Short mmCIF file of C-alpha atoms and ligand atoms in Angstrom, two decimals:
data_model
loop_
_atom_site.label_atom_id
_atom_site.label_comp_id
_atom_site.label_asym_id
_atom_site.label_seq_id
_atom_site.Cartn_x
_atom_site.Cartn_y
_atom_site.Cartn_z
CA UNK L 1363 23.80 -14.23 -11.10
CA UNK L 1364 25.82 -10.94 -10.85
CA UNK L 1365 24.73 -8.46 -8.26
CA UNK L 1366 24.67 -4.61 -7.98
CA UNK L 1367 28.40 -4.52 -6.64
CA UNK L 1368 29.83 -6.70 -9.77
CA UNK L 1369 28.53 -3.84 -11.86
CA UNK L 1370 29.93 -0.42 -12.77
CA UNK L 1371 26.82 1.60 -11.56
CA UNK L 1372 27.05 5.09 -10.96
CA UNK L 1373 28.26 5.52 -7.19
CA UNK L 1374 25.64 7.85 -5.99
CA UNK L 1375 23.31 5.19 -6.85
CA UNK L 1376 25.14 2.20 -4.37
CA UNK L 1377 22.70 1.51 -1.48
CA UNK L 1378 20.21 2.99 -2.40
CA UNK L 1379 16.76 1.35 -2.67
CA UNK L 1380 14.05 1.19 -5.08
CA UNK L 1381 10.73 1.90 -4.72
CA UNK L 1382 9.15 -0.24 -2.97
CA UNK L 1383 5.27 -0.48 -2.15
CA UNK L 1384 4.31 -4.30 -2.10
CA UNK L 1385 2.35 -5.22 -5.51
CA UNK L 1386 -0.07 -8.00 -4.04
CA UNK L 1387 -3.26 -9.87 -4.72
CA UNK L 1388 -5.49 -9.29 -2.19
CA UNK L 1389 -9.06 -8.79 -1.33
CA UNK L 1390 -9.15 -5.18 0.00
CA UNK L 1391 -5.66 -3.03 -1.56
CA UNK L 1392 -5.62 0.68 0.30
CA UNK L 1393 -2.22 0.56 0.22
CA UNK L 1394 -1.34 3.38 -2.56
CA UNK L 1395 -4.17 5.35 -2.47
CA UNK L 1396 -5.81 4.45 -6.02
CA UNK L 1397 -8.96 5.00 -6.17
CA UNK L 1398 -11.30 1.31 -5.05
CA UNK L 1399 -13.87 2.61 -7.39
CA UNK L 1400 -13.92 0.30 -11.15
CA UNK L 1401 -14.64 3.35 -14.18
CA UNK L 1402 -18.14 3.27 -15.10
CA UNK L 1403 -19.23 0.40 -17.74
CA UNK L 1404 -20.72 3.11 -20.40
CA UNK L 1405 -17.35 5.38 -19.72
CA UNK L 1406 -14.88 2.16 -20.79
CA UNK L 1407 -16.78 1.86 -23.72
CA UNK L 1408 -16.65 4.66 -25.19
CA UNK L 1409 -12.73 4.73 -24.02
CA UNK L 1410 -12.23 1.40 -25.95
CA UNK L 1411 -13.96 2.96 -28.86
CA UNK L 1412 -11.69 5.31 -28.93
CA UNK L 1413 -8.69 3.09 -28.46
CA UNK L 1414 -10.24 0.83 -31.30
CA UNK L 1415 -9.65 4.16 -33.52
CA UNK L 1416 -6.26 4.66 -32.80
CA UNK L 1417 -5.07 1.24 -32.91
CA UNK L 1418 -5.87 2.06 -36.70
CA UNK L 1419 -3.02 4.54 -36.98
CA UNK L 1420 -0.04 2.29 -34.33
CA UNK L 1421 1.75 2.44 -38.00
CA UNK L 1422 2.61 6.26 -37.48
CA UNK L 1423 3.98 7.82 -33.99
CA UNK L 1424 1.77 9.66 -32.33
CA UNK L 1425 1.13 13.31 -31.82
CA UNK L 1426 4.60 14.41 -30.29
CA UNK L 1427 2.87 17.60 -28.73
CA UNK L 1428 -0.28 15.51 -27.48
CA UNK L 1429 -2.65 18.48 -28.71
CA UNK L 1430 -6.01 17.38 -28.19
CA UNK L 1431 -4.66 15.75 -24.29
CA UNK L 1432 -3.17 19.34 -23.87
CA UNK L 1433 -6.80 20.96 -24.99
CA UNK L 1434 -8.78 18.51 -22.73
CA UNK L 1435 -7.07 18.87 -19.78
CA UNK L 1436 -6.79 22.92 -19.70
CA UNK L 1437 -10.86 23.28 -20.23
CA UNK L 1438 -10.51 20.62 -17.30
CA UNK L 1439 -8.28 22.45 -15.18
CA UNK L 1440 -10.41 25.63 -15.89
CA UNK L 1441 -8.77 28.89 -14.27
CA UNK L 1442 -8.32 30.80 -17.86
CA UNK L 1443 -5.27 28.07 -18.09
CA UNK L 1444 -4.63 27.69 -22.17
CA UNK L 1445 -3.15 24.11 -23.90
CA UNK L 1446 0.52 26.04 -24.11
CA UNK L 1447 0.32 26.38 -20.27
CA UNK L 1448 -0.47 22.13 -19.90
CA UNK L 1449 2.60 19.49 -19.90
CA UNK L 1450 1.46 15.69 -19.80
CA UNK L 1451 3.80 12.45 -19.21
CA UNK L 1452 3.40 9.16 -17.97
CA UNK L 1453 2.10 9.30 -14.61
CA UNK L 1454 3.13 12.73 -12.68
CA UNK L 1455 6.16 10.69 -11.65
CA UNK L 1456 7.60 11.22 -15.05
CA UNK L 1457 6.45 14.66 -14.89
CA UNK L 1458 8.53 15.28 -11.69
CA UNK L 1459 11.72 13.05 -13.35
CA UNK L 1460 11.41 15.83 -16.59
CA UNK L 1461 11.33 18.56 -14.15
CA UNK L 1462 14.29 17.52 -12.54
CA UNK L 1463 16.12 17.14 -16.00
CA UNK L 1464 15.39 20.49 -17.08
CA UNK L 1465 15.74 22.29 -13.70
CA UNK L 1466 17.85 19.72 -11.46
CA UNK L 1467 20.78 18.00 -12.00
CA UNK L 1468 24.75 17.48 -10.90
CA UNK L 1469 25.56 20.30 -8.39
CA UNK L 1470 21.99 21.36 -8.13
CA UNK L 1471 19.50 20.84 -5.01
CA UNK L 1472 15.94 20.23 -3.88
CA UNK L 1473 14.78 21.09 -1.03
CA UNK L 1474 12.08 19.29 0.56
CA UNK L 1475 10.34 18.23 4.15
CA UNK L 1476 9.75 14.81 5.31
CA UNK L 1477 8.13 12.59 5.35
CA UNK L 1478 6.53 13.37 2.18
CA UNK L 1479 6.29 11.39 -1.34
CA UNK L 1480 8.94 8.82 -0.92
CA UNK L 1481 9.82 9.31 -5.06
CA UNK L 1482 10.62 12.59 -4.66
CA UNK L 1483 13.67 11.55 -2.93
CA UNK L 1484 14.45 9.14 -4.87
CA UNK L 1485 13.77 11.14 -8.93
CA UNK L 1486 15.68 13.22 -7.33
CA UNK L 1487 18.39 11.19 -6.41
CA UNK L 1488 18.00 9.08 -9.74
CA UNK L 1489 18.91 12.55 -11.98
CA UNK L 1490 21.69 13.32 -9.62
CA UNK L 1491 20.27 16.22 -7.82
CA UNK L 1492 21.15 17.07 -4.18
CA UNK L 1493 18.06 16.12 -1.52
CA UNK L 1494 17.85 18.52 1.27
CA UNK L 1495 15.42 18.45 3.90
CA UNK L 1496 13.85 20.39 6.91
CA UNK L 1497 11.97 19.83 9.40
CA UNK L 1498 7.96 20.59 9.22
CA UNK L 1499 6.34 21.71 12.31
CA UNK L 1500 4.89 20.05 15.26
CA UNK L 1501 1.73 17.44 13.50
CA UNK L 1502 3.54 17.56 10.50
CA UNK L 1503 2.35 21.07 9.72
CA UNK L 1504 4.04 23.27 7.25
CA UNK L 1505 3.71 27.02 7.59
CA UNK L 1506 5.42 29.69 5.58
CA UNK L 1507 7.80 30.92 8.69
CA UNK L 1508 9.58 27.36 8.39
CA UNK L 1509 9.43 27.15 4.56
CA UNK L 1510 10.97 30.15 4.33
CA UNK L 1511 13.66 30.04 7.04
CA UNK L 1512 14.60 26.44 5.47
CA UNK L 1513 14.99 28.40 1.73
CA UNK L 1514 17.55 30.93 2.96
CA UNK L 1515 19.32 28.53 5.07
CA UNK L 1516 19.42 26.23 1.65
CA UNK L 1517 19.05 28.43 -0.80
CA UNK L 1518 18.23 25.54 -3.07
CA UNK L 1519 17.40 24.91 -6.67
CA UNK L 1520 14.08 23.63 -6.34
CA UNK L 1521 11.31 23.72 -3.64
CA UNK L 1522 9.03 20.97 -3.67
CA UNK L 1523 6.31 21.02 -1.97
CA UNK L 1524 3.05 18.24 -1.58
CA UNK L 1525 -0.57 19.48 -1.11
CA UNK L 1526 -1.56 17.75 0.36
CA UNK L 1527 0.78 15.86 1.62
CA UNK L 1528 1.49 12.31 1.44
CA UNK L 1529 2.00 10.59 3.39
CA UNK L 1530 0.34 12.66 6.20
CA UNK L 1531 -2.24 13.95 4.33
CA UNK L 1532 -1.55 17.55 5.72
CA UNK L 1533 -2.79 20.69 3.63
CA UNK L 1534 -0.42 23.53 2.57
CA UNK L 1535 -2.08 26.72 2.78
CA UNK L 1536 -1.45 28.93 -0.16
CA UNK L 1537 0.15 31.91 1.94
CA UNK L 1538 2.86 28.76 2.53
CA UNK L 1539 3.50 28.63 -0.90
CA UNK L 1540 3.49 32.57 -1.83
CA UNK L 1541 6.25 32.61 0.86
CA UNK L 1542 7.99 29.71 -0.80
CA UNK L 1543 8.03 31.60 -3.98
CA UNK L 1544 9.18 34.75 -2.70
CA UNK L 1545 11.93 33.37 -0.26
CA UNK L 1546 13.11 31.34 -3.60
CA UNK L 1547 15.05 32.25 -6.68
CA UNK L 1548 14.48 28.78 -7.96
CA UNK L 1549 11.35 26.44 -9.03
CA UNK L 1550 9.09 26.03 -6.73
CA UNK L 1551 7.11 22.79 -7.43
CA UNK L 1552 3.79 22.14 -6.03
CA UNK L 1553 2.66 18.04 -6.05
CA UNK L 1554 -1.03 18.30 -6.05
CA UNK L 1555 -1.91 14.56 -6.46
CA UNK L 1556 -4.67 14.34 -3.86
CA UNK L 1557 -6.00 18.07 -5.01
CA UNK L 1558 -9.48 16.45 -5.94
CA UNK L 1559 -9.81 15.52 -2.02
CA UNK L 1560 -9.49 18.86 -0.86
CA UNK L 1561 -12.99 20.48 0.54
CA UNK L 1562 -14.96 21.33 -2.61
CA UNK L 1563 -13.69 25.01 -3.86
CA UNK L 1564 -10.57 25.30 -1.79
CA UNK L 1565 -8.13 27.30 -4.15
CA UNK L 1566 -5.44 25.27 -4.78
CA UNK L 1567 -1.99 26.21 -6.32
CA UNK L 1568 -3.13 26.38 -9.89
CA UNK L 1569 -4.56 29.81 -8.72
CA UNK L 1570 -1.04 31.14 -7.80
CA UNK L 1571 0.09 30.96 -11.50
CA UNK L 1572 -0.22 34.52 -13.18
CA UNK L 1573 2.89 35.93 -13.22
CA UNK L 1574 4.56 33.36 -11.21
CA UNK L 1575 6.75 31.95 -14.17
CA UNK L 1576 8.92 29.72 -11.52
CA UNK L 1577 5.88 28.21 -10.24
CA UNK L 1578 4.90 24.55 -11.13
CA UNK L 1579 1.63 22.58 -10.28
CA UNK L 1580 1.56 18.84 -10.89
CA UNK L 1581 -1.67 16.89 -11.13
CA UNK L 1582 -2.07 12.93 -12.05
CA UNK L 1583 -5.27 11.37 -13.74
CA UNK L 1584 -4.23 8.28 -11.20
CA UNK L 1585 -6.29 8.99 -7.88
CA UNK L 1586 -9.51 10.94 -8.03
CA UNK L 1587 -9.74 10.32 -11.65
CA UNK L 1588 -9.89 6.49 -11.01
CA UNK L 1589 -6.79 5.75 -13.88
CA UNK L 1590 -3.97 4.81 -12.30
CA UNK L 1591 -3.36 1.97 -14.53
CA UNK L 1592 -3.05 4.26 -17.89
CA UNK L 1593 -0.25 6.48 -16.56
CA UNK L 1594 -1.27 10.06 -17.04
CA UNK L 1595 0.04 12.77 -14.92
CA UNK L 1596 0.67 16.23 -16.13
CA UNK L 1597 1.47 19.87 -15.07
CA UNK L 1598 0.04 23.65 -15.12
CA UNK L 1599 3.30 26.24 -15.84
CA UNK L 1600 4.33 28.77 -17.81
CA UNK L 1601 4.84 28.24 -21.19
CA UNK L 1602 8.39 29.06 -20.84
CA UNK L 1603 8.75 26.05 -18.91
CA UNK L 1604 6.96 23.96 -21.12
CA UNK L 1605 9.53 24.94 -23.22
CA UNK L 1606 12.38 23.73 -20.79
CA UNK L 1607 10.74 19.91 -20.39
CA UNK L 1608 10.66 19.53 -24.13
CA UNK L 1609 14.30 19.63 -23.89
CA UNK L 1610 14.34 16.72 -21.76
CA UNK L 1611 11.42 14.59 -23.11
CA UNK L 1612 12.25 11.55 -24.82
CA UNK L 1613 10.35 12.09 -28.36
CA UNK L 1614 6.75 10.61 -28.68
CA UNK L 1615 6.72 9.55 -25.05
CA UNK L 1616 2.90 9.81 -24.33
CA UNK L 1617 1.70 6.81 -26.51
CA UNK L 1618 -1.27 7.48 -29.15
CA UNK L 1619 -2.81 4.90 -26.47
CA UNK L 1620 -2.69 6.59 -23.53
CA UNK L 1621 -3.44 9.77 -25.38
CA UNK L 1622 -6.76 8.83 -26.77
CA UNK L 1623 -7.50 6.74 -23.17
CA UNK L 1624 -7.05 9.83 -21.39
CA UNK L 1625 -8.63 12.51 -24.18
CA UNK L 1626 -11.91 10.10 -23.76
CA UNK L 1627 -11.78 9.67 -20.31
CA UNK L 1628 -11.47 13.40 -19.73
CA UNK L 1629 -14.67 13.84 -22.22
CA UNK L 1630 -16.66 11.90 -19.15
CA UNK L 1631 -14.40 14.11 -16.32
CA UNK L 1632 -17.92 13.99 -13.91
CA UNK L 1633 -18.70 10.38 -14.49
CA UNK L 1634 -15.24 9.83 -13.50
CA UNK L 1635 -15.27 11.84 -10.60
CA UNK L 1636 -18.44 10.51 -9.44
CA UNK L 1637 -17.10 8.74 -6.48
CA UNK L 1638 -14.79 11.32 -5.16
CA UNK L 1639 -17.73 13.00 -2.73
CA UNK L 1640 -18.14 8.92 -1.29
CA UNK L 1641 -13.78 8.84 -0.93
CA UNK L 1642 -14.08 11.85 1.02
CA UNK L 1643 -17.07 10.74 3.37
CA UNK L 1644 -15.18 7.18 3.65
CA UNK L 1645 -11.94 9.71 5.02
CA UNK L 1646 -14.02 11.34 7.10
CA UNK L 1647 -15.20 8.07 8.52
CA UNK L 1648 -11.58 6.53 9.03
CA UNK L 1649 -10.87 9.93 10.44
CA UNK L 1650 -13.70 9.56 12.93
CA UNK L 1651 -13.52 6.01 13.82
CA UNK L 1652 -9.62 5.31 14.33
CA UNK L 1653 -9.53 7.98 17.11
CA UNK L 1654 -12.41 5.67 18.85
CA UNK L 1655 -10.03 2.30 18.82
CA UNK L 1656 -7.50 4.18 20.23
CA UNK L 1657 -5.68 5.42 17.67
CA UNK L 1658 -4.34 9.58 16.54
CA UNK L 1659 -5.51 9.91 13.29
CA UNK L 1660 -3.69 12.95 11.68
CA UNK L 1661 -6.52 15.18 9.76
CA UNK L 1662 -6.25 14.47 6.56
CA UNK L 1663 -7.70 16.41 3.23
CA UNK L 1664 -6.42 13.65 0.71
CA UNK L 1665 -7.84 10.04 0.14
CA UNK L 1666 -5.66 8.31 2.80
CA UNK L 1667 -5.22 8.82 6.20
CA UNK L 1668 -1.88 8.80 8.37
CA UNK L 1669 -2.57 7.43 12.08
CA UNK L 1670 0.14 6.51 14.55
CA UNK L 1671 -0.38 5.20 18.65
CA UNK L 1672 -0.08 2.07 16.80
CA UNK L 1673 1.93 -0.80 18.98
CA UNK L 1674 3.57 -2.86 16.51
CA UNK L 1675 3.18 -1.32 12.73
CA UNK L 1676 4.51 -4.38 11.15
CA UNK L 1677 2.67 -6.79 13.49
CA UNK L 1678 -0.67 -5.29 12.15
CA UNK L 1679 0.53 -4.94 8.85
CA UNK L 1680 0.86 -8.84 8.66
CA UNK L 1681 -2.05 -9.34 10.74
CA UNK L 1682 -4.23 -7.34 8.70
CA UNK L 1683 -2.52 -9.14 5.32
CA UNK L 1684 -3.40 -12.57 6.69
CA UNK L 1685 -6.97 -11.24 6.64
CA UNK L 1686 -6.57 -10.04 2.81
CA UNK L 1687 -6.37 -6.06 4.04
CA UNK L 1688 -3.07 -4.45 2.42
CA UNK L 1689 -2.07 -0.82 3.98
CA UNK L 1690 1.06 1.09 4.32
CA UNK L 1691 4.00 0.79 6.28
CA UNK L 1692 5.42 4.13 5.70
CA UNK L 1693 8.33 3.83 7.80
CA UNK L 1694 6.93 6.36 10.48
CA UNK L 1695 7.70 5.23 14.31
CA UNK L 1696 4.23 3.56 15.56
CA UNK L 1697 2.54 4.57 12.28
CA UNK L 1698 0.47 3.22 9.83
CA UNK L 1699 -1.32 4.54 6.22
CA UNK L 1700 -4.23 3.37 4.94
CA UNK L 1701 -6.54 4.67 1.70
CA UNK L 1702 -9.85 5.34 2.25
CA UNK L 1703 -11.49 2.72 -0.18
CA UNK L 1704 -14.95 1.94 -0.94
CA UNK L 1705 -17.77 1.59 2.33
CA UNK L 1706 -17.16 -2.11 2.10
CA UNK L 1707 -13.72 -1.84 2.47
CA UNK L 1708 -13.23 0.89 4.88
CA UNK L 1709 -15.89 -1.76 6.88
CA UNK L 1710 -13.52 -4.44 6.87
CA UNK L 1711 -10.59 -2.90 7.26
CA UNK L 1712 -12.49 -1.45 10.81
CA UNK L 1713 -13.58 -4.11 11.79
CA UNK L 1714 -10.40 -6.20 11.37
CA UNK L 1715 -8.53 -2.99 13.01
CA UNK L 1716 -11.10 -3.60 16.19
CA UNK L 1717 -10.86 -7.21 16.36
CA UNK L 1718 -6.70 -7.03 16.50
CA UNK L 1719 -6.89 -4.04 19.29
CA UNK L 1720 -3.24 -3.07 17.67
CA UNK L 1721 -3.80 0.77 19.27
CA UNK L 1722 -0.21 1.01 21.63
CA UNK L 1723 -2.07 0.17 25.35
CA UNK L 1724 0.18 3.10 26.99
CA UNK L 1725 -1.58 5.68 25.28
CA UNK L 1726 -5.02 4.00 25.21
CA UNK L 1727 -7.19 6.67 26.02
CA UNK L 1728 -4.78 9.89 26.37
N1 LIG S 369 2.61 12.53 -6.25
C1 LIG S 369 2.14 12.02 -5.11
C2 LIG S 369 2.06 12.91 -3.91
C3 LIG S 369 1.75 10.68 -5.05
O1 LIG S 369 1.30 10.18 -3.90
C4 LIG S 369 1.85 9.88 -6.21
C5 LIG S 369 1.46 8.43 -6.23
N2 LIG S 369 1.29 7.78 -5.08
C6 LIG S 369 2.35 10.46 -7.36
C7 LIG S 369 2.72 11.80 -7.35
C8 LIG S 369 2.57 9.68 -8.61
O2 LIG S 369 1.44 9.32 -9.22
P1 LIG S 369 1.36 8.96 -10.75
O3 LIG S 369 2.75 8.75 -11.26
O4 LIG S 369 0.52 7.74 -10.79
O5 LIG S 369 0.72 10.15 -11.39
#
C-alpha cells in the first residue's frame, strides 16, 4: 500500500491530521456530546412514515432549495426569522465548510481562539484558508476587550466564534459578539451547537441579526435535538448570504431523506426536546460532583463539561474505557471532557471516576 507521501496531495495538507474522536462500542459513549437520549417510539414512526413517502419519489432529485426544511426550521427558530433567512446542509460541519467556500479561501483568514471546535481548524485548513488564533482570557473566558484587540491586530476575514464553547463549555456574552462585529469588516460567524443548553431564555446570537448582514448563526439538529445520526445542521443569515453559499453548494446536497427525516422530526420539535431540561440537571450534577473528587470543573452552559486537576488524562481515559465509559481526551494539559448523558450514565461514569481517585494529589483539596 501507497502512503500519503507517494501521493501528489496538496502541500498545505502534509501532516496534517484528520479528525479524530474514537468511534467505539461501548456501554456508556459521552465522548461527543450527542445526546444519550433514543427519539421517542411514536416520534420515529411518524418519521419513518414520512420516509416511507419519499422513498416513493428516490426516482427524481430532491427539492434543491429544501423548502418545506427551510419553512420548518424558521417557525422553529422563531425571532420574526423568514425561510429566505434559513440555510441547511449536512450536519453544521458542512454548513461551516460552505461558509468557508463562499467567504474563505487562498489568501484569506479566520480568526479564532483556542481551544475551541477542533473542525474549525481543520474546514478551515481543508478550503485553504489561513487559521489565526488568540488567546482567550484567564478560565478560558472571552470578553469583547480581547476579541476586539485580536481583530485589529488580525484584521482577518472571518471571526468565528463558539457559544458556547466547546470544548470548555464557556458562554459568549452577546456584548462579545456586538464588539466582534463592529471591530470586523469581515463575517463574523457564531457556532451555536450547544445553544439549546443555555439557561432557558438567554438571548442568543440569532437576536443580533437585524441589520447585521455579516453576521452568521449556525445551529445543528445533532445535540439537543437528539439526531446526530441524520446529519442536519443549518444557519440563520441574511438572505444575501444565502445567496453566497448557493454558489458553493454542490446541487441537491440535502437528500429527499434527510429532508423529510428532519421536516418530521421538527413537526414533534417538543417531544424531541423533551430531555434537554434532564441534560442540563445531569450538567449541573457533573458540575457539582467533580469539584467534590477533587477535580476543577470549568462552568459549563452546554451538554458537556471541561474539568482539568486530572493526574494522568490518558491513564483515566483507558481506565475508564476498560470499564466501558468513553470520554474525551481533548488534548488540554491535565484535562479531560465528558458529556453529560443520561442519570444512569452520569452514575457510572461517577462512580467509576471515584473508585480510580485520578484527581492530580498535589492539588487535592486547593
Ligand atoms: N459545532 C460544534 C461546536 C460542535 O461541537 C459540533 C459537533 N461536535 C459541530 C459544530 C458539528 O456538528 P454537526 O456536524 O453534527 O452538526
Amino acid at each position: 500500500m501507497a502512503s500519503l507521501d507517494d501521493l501528489p496531495l496538496r502541500a498545505d495538507l502534509r501532516g496534517q491530521s484528520p479528525y479524530g474522536a474514537p468511534q467505539k462500542h461501548v456501554r456508556v459513549q459521552l465522548n461527543v456530546n450527542e445526546n444519550s437520549h433514543p427519539i421517542p417510539e411514536a416520534v420515529a414512526r411518524d418519521i419513518v412514515e414520512s420516509l416511507a413517502g419519499a422513498v416513493l419519489t428516490l426516482n427524481r432529485y430532491p427539492d434543491r432549495e429544501f423548502t418545506a426544511l427551510r419553512e420548518s426550521l424558521a417557525a422553529y427558530l422563531g425571532q420574526g426569522l423568514g425561510s429566505e433567512q434559513i440555510w441547511a446542509a449536512n450536519g453544521s460541519n458542512e454548513i461551516i465548510q460552505q461558509l468557508l467556500q463562499a467567504f474563505g479561501g487562498p489568501g484569506r483568514s479566520v480568526l479564532a481562539f483556542p481551544p475551541t471546535y477542533s473542525m474549525h481548524g481543520i474546514i478551515t485548513r481543508g478550503t485553504g484558508t489561513t487559521w489565526l488564533t488568540a488567546e482567550r482570557d484567564a478560565d478560558y473566558a472571552l470578553s469583547a476587550d480581547t476579541v476586539v484587540a485580536a481583530i485589529e491586530q488580525h484584521r482577518p476575514d472571518l471571526v468565528f466564534l463558539c457559544a458556547p464553547n466547546n470544548p470548555t463549555g464557556t458562554p459568549v456574552a452577546l456584548d462579545v459578539i456586538e464588539a466582534a462585529y463592529e471591530a470586523s469588516t469581515g463575517m463574523v460567524f457564531v457556532d451555536e451547537a450547544y445553544a439549546e443548553f443555555m439557561p432557558s431564555g438567554t438571548p442568543t446570537a440569532v437576536s443580533l441579526l437585524p441589520d447585521r448582514h455579516r453576521l452568521v448563526v449556525s445551529r445543528t439538529m445533532s445535540k439537543a435535538f437528539a439526531f446526530a445520526g441524520a446529519r442536519v445542521g443549518y444557519l440563520a443569515a441574511d438572505p444575501a448570504v444565502i445567496d453566497a453559499l448557493r454558489l458553493v453548494r454542490l446541487p441537491y446536497h440535502l437528500s429527499a431523506l434527510t429532508q423529510a427525516a428532519a421536516v418530521a422530526a421538527l413537526r414533534h420539535a417538543p417531544e424531541m426536546l423533551a430531555m434537554v431540561d434532564d441534560i442540563r440537571g445531569q450538567r449541573d450534577r457533573l458540575l457539582a460532583e467533580l469539584p467534590v473528587l477533587g477535580f476543577r470543573a470549568y462552568d459549563s452552559w452546554a451538554n458537556f463539561v471541561l474539568f482539568d486537576r486530572v493526574a494522568d488524562p490518558h491513564a483515566t481515559f483507558e481506565a475508564l474505557l476498560e470499564r466501558d465509559i468513553i470520554i474525551r481526551d481533548v488534548g488540554l494539559p491535565n484535562s479531560l471532557r465528558v458529556t453529560a448523558g443520561t442519570e444512569q450514565e452520569t452514575t457510572l461514569f461517577l462512580d467509576a471516576l471515584a473508585e480510580l481517585g485520578a484527581a492530580s494529589p498535589t492539588t487535592l483539596g486547593s
